[in-house]
Amino acid sequence: NSKITNTTYYRDHPIKPKGSVLTVEFELNRRPFLALNGGPFFKHSEAASIQVQCDTQEEIDQLWDAITNNGGEESECGWCKDRFGVSWQITPRVLASKIYNADNSAADKAWAAMMSMRKIIIADL
């Protein structure tokens, strides 16, 4: 359900070699994205991230491992970065209903559990 749909390349440019990648259009879970190769002047930041809500622990594990292995890095509360420095938040779809539960005791417990995790473990919320 994810694929690259188009790639464009630099023509004559004062800094970038002709033929190097300018943009990549891609789909993640059938949602379109466009990435621009702005070079070293444009750094990735946690201010923009890709959030993926998963239905099962198996989905979380698969995505988490794919992102953090091969040079990625783990962070807290379901956040991680891939090897390119792009921030991701991999969370279970049920997370919001657990941490914003009308039962404050259950919500506090789920919140505390989430805050102690890197990769979210649904059964521990």
Coordinates of N, CA and C in Angstrom, one line a residue:
N1 N 0.8 -1.2 0.0 CA 0.0 0.0 0.0 C 0.9 1.3 0.0
S2 N 2.1 1.1 -0.3 CA 3.0 2.3 -0.4 C 3.9 2.1 -1.6
K3 N 4.1 3.3 -2.3 CA 4.9 3.2 -3.5 C 5.4 4.6 -3.9
I4 N 6.5 4.6 -4.7 CA 6.9 5.9 -5.4 C 6.1 6.0 -6.7
T5 N 5.5 7.2 -6.9 CA 4.7 7.5 -8.0 C 5.4 8.3 -9.1
N6 N 6.3 9.2 -8.7 CA 7.0 10.0 -9.7 C 8.3 10.5 -9.1
T7 N 9.3 10.8 -9.9 CA 10.6 11.4 -9.5 C 10.9 12.4 -10.6
T8 N 11.3 13.6 -10.1 CA 11.8 14.6 -11.0 C 13.3 14.9 -10.7
Y9 N 14.0 15.5 -11.6 CA 15.5 15.6 -11.5 C 15.9 17.1 -11.8
Y10 N 17.0 17.5 -11.1 CA 17.5 18.8 -11.4 C 18.0 18.9 -12.8
R11 N 17.8 20.1 -13.4 CA 18.4 20.4 -14.7 C 19.7 21.2 -14.4
D12 N 20.0 22.2 -15.1 CA 21.1 23.1 -14.7 C 20.8 23.8 -13.4
H13 N 21.8 23.7 -12.5 CA 21.6 24.3 -11.2 C 23.0 24.7 -10.6
P14 N 23.1 25.8 -9.9 CA 24.4 26.3 -9.5 C 25.1 25.4 -8.5
I15 N 24.3 24.6 -7.7 CA 24.9 23.8 -6.6 C 24.7 22.3 -6.9
K16 N 23.5 21.9 -7.3 CA 23.1 20.5 -7.5 C 23.6 20.0 -8.9
P17 N 24.2 18.8 -8.9 CA 24.6 18.2 -10.2 C 23.3 17.9 -11.0
K18 N 23.5 18.2 -12.3 CA 22.4 17.9 -13.3 C 22.1 16.4 -13.2
G19 N 20.8 16.1 -13.1 CA 20.3 14.7 -13.0 C 20.1 14.2 -11.6
S20 N 20.5 15.0 -10.6 CA 20.3 14.5 -9.2 C 18.8 14.8 -8.9
V21 N 18.3 14.0 -7.9 CA 16.9 14.0 -7.6 C 16.4 15.4 -7.1
L22 N 15.3 15.9 -7.6 CA 14.7 17.2 -7.1 C 13.5 16.8 -6.2
T23 N 12.6 16.1 -6.7 CA 11.4 15.7 -5.9 C 11.1 14.2 -6.1
V24 N 10.5 13.7 -5.1 CA 9.9 12.3 -5.2 C 8.5 12.4 -4.7
E25 N 7.6 11.9 -5.5 CA 6.2 11.8 -5.1 C 6.0 10.4 -4.8
F26 N 5.3 10.2 -3.6 CA 5.1 8.8 -3.2 C 3.8 8.7 -2.4
E27 N 3.3 7.5 -2.2 CA 2.1 7.2 -1.4 C 2.5 6.3 -0.2
L28 N 2.0 6.7 0.9 CA 2.1 5.9 2.1 C 0.7 5.5 2.5
N29 N 0.3 4.3 2.6 CA -1.0 3.8 2.9 C -2.0 4.6 2.0
R30 N -1.7 4.7 0.7 CA -2.5 5.3 -0.3 C -2.7 6.8 -0.1
R31 N -1.9 7.4 0.7 CA -2.0 8.9 0.9 C -0.8 9.5 0.2
P32 N -1.0 10.6 -0.6 CA 0.1 11.1 -1.4 C 1.0 12.1 -0.6
F33 N 2.3 12.0 -0.9 CA 3.3 12.9 -0.3 C 4.2 13.4 -1.4
L34 N 4.9 14.5 -1.2 CA 5.9 15.0 -2.1 C 7.1 15.4 -1.2
A35 N 8.3 14.9 -1.5 CA 9.5 15.2 -0.8 C 10.4 16.0 -1.8
L36 N 11.0 17.1 -1.3 CA 11.8 18.0 -2.0 C 13.3 17.8 -1.5
N37 N 14.2 17.6 -2.5 CA 15.6 17.6 -2.1 C 16.1 19.0 -2.1
G38 N 16.0 19.6 -1.0 CA 16.5 21.0 -0.9 C 18.0 21.1 -0.5
G39 N 18.6 20.0 -0.3 CA 20.0 20.0 0.0 C 20.3 20.3 1.5
P40 N 21.5 20.5 1.9 CA 21.9 20.7 3.3 C 21.3 22.0 3.9
F41 N 20.8 22.9 3.1 CA 20.2 24.1 3.7 C 18.9 23.9 4.4
F42 N 18.2 22.8 4.1 CA 16.9 22.5 4.6 C 17.0 21.2 5.4
K43 N 17.0 21.3 6.8 CA 17.1 20.2 7.7 C 15.7 19.7 8.1
H44 N 15.6 18.4 8.4 CA 14.4 17.8 8.9 C 14.2 18.3 10.3
S45 N 13.0 18.4 10.8 CA 12.7 18.8 12.2 C 11.5 18.0 12.7
E46 N 11.5 17.9 14.0 CA 10.4 17.2 14.7 C 9.1 18.1 14.5
A47 N 9.2 19.3 14.0 CA 8.0 20.1 13.8 C 7.1 19.5 12.8
A48 N 7.6 18.7 11.9 CA 6.8 18.0 10.9 C 7.1 16.5 11.0
S49 N 6.1 15.7 11.1 CA 6.3 14.2 11.2 C 5.2 13.5 10.5
I50 N 5.5 12.2 10.3 CA 4.5 11.4 9.7 C 3.9 10.5 10.8
Q51 N 2.6 10.6 11.0 CA 1.9 9.8 12.0 C 1.2 8.6 11.4
V52 N 1.5 7.4 11.9 CA 0.8 6.2 11.4 C 0.0 5.6 12.6
Q53 N -1.3 5.5 12.5 CA -2.1 4.8 13.5 C -2.3 3.3 13.0
C54 N -1.9 2.4 13.9 CA -1.9 1.0 13.6 C -3.1 0.3 14.3
D55 N -3.6 -0.7 13.7 CA -4.7 -1.5 14.4 C -4.2 -2.6 15.3
T56 N -3.0 -3.1 15.0 CA -2.5 -4.2 15.8 C -1.1 -4.0 16.2
Q57 N -0.7 -4.8 17.2 CA 0.7 -4.7 17.7 C 1.7 -5.2 16.6
E58 N 1.2 -6.2 15.8 CA 2.0 -6.7 14.7 C 2.4 -5.5 13.7
E59 N 1.4 -4.7 13.4 CA 1.7 -3.5 12.5 C 2.7 -2.6 13.2
I60 N 2.5 -2.3 14.4 CA 3.4 -1.4 15.1 C 4.8 -1.9 15.1
D61 N 5.0 -3.2 15.4 CA 6.3 -3.9 15.5 C 6.9 -3.8 14.1
Q62 N 6.2 -4.1 13.0 CA 6.7 -4.2 11.7 C 7.2 -2.8 11.2
L63 N 6.4 -1.7 11.4 CA 6.8 -0.4 11.1 C 7.9 0.1 11.9
W64 N 7.8 -0.1 13.2 CA 8.9 0.4 14.1 C 10.2 -0.2 13.7
D65 N 10.2 -1.5 13.5 CA 11.5 -2.2 13.1 C 12.0 -1.7 11.8
A66 N 11.1 -1.5 10.8 CA 11.5 -1.0 9.5 C 12.1 0.4 9.6
I67 N 11.6 1.2 10.4 CA 12.1 2.6 10.6 C 13.3 2.7 11.4
T68 N 13.4 2.0 12.5 CA 14.5 2.2 13.5 C 15.7 1.3 13.1
N69 N 15.5 0.2 12.4 CA 16.6 -0.6 12.0 C 17.2 0.1 10.8
N70 N 18.4 -0.2 10.4 CA 19.1 0.4 9.2 C 19.4 1.9 9.5
G71 N 19.8 2.2 10.7 CA 20.2 3.6 10.9 C 19.2 4.5 11.5
G72 N 18.0 4.1 11.8 CA 17.0 4.9 12.5 C 17.3 5.0 13.9
E73 N 16.5 5.8 14.7 CA 16.7 5.9 16.1 C 15.3 6.0 16.8
E74 N 15.3 5.4 18.0 CA 14.1 5.4 18.8 C 14.0 6.6 19.6
S75 N 12.8 7.0 20.0 CA 12.6 8.1 20.9 C 11.4 7.7 21.8
E76 N 10.9 8.6 22.6 CA 9.8 8.3 23.5 C 8.4 8.4 22.9
C77 N 7.5 7.7 23.6 CA 6.0 7.8 23.3 C 5.6 7.5 21.8
G78 N 6.3 6.5 21.2 CA 6.0 6.1 19.9 C 6.6 6.9 18.8
W79 N 7.5 7.8 19.2 CA 8.3 8.6 18.2 C 9.6 7.9 17.8
C80 N 9.9 8.1 16.6 CA 11.2 7.6 16.1 C 11.6 8.4 14.8
K81 N 12.9 8.2 14.5 CA 13.4 8.8 13.2 C 13.9 7.8 12.3
D82 N 13.7 8.0 11.0 CA 14.3 7.0 10.1 C 15.8 7.5 9.8
R83 N 16.5 6.7 9.0 CA 17.9 7.0 8.7 C 18.1 8.3 8.0
F84 N 17.0 8.9 7.4 CA 17.1 10.2 6.8 C 16.8 11.4 7.7
G85 N 16.5 11.1 8.9 CA 16.1 12.1 9.9 C 14.7 12.5 9.9
V86 N 13.8 11.8 9.2 CA 12.4 12.1 9.2 C 11.8 11.5 10.4
S87 N 11.0 12.4 11.1 CA 10.3 11.9 12.4 C 9.0 11.2 12.0
W88 N 8.8 10.1 12.8 CA 7.6 9.3 12.6 C 7.0 9.2 14.0
Q89 N 5.6 9.1 14.1 CA 5.0 8.7 15.3 C 4.1 7.5 15.0
I90 N 4.5 6.3 15.6 CA 3.8 5.1 15.3 C 3.0 4.7 16.5
T91 N 1.7 4.8 16.4 CA 0.8 4.6 17.6 C -0.3 3.7 17.3
P92 N -0.9 3.1 18.3 CA -2.1 2.3 18.1 C -3.3 3.2 17.9
R93 N -4.2 2.8 17.1 CA -5.4 3.6 16.9 C -6.2 3.8 18.2
V94 N -6.1 2.8 19.1 CA -6.8 2.9 20.4 C -6.2 3.9 21.4
L95 N -5.0 4.4 21.1 CA -4.3 5.2 22.1 C -5.1 6.4 22.6
A96 N -5.7 7.2 21.7 CA -6.5 8.4 22.1 C -7.6 8.0 23.1
S97 N -8.3 6.9 22.7 CA -9.4 6.5 23.6 C -9.0 6.0 25.0
K98 N -7.7 5.6 25.1 CA -7.2 5.1 26.4 C -6.7 6.3 27.2
I99 N -5.9 7.2 26.6 CA -5.4 8.3 27.4 C -6.3 9.5 27.6
Y100 N -7.4 9.5 26.9 CA -8.5 10.5 27.1 C -9.7 9.9 27.6
N101 N -9.6 8.8 28.3 CA -10.8 8.0 28.8 C -11.5 8.9 29.8
A102 N -12.8 8.7 29.9 CA -13.7 9.5 30.8 C -13.3 9.0 32.3
D103 N -12.9 7.8 32.4 CA -12.4 7.2 33.7 C -11.0 7.8 33.9
N104 N -10.9 8.8 34.7 CA -9.6 9.4 34.9 C -8.5 8.5 35.4
S105 N -8.9 7.5 36.3 CA -7.9 6.6 36.8 C -7.3 5.7 35.6
A106 N -8.2 5.3 34.7 CA -7.7 4.5 33.6 C -6.9 5.3 32.6
A107 N -7.3 6.6 32.4 CA -6.6 7.5 31.6 C -5.2 7.8 32.1
D108 N -5.1 8.0 33.4 CA -3.8 8.3 34.1 C -2.9 7.1 34.0
K109 N -3.4 5.9 34.1 CA -2.6 4.7 34.0 C -2.1 4.5 32.6
A110 N -3.0 4.7 31.6 CA -2.6 4.6 30.2 C -1.5 5.7 29.8
W111 N -1.7 6.9 30.3 CA -0.8 8.0 30.1 C 0.6 7.7 30.7
A112 N 0.6 7.2 31.9 CA 1.9 6.9 32.6 C 2.6 5.8 31.8
A113 N 1.8 4.8 31.4 CA 2.4 3.7 30.6 C 3.0 4.2 29.3
M114 N 2.3 5.0 28.6 CA 2.8 5.5 27.3 C 4.0 6.4 27.5
M115 N 4.1 7.2 28.6 CA 5.2 8.0 28.8 C 6.5 7.3 29.2
S116 N 6.3 6.0 29.6 CA 7.5 5.2 30.0 C 8.0 4.4 28.8
M117 N 7.3 4.4 27.7 CA 7.6 3.6 26.5 C 8.4 4.3 25.4
R118 N 9.1 3.6 24.6 CA 9.6 4.1 23.4 C 8.6 3.6 22.3
K119 N 8.7 2.3 21.9 CA 7.7 1.7 21.0 C 6.5 1.4 21.9
I120 N 5.3 1.8 21.4 CA 4.1 1.6 22.2 C 3.7 0.1 22.1
I121 N 3.4 -0.4 23.3 CA 2.9 -1.8 23.5 C 1.5 -1.7 23.9
I122 N 0.6 -2.1 23.0 CA -0.9 -1.9 23.2 C -1.3 -2.6 24.5
A123 N -0.8 -3.8 24.8 CA -1.3 -4.6 26.0 C -0.9 -3.9 27.3
D124 N 0.2 -3.1 27.2 CA 0.6 -2.4 28.5 C 0.0 -1.1 28.7
L125 N -0.9 -0.6 27.9 CA -1.6 0.7 28.1 C -2.7 0.6 29.1

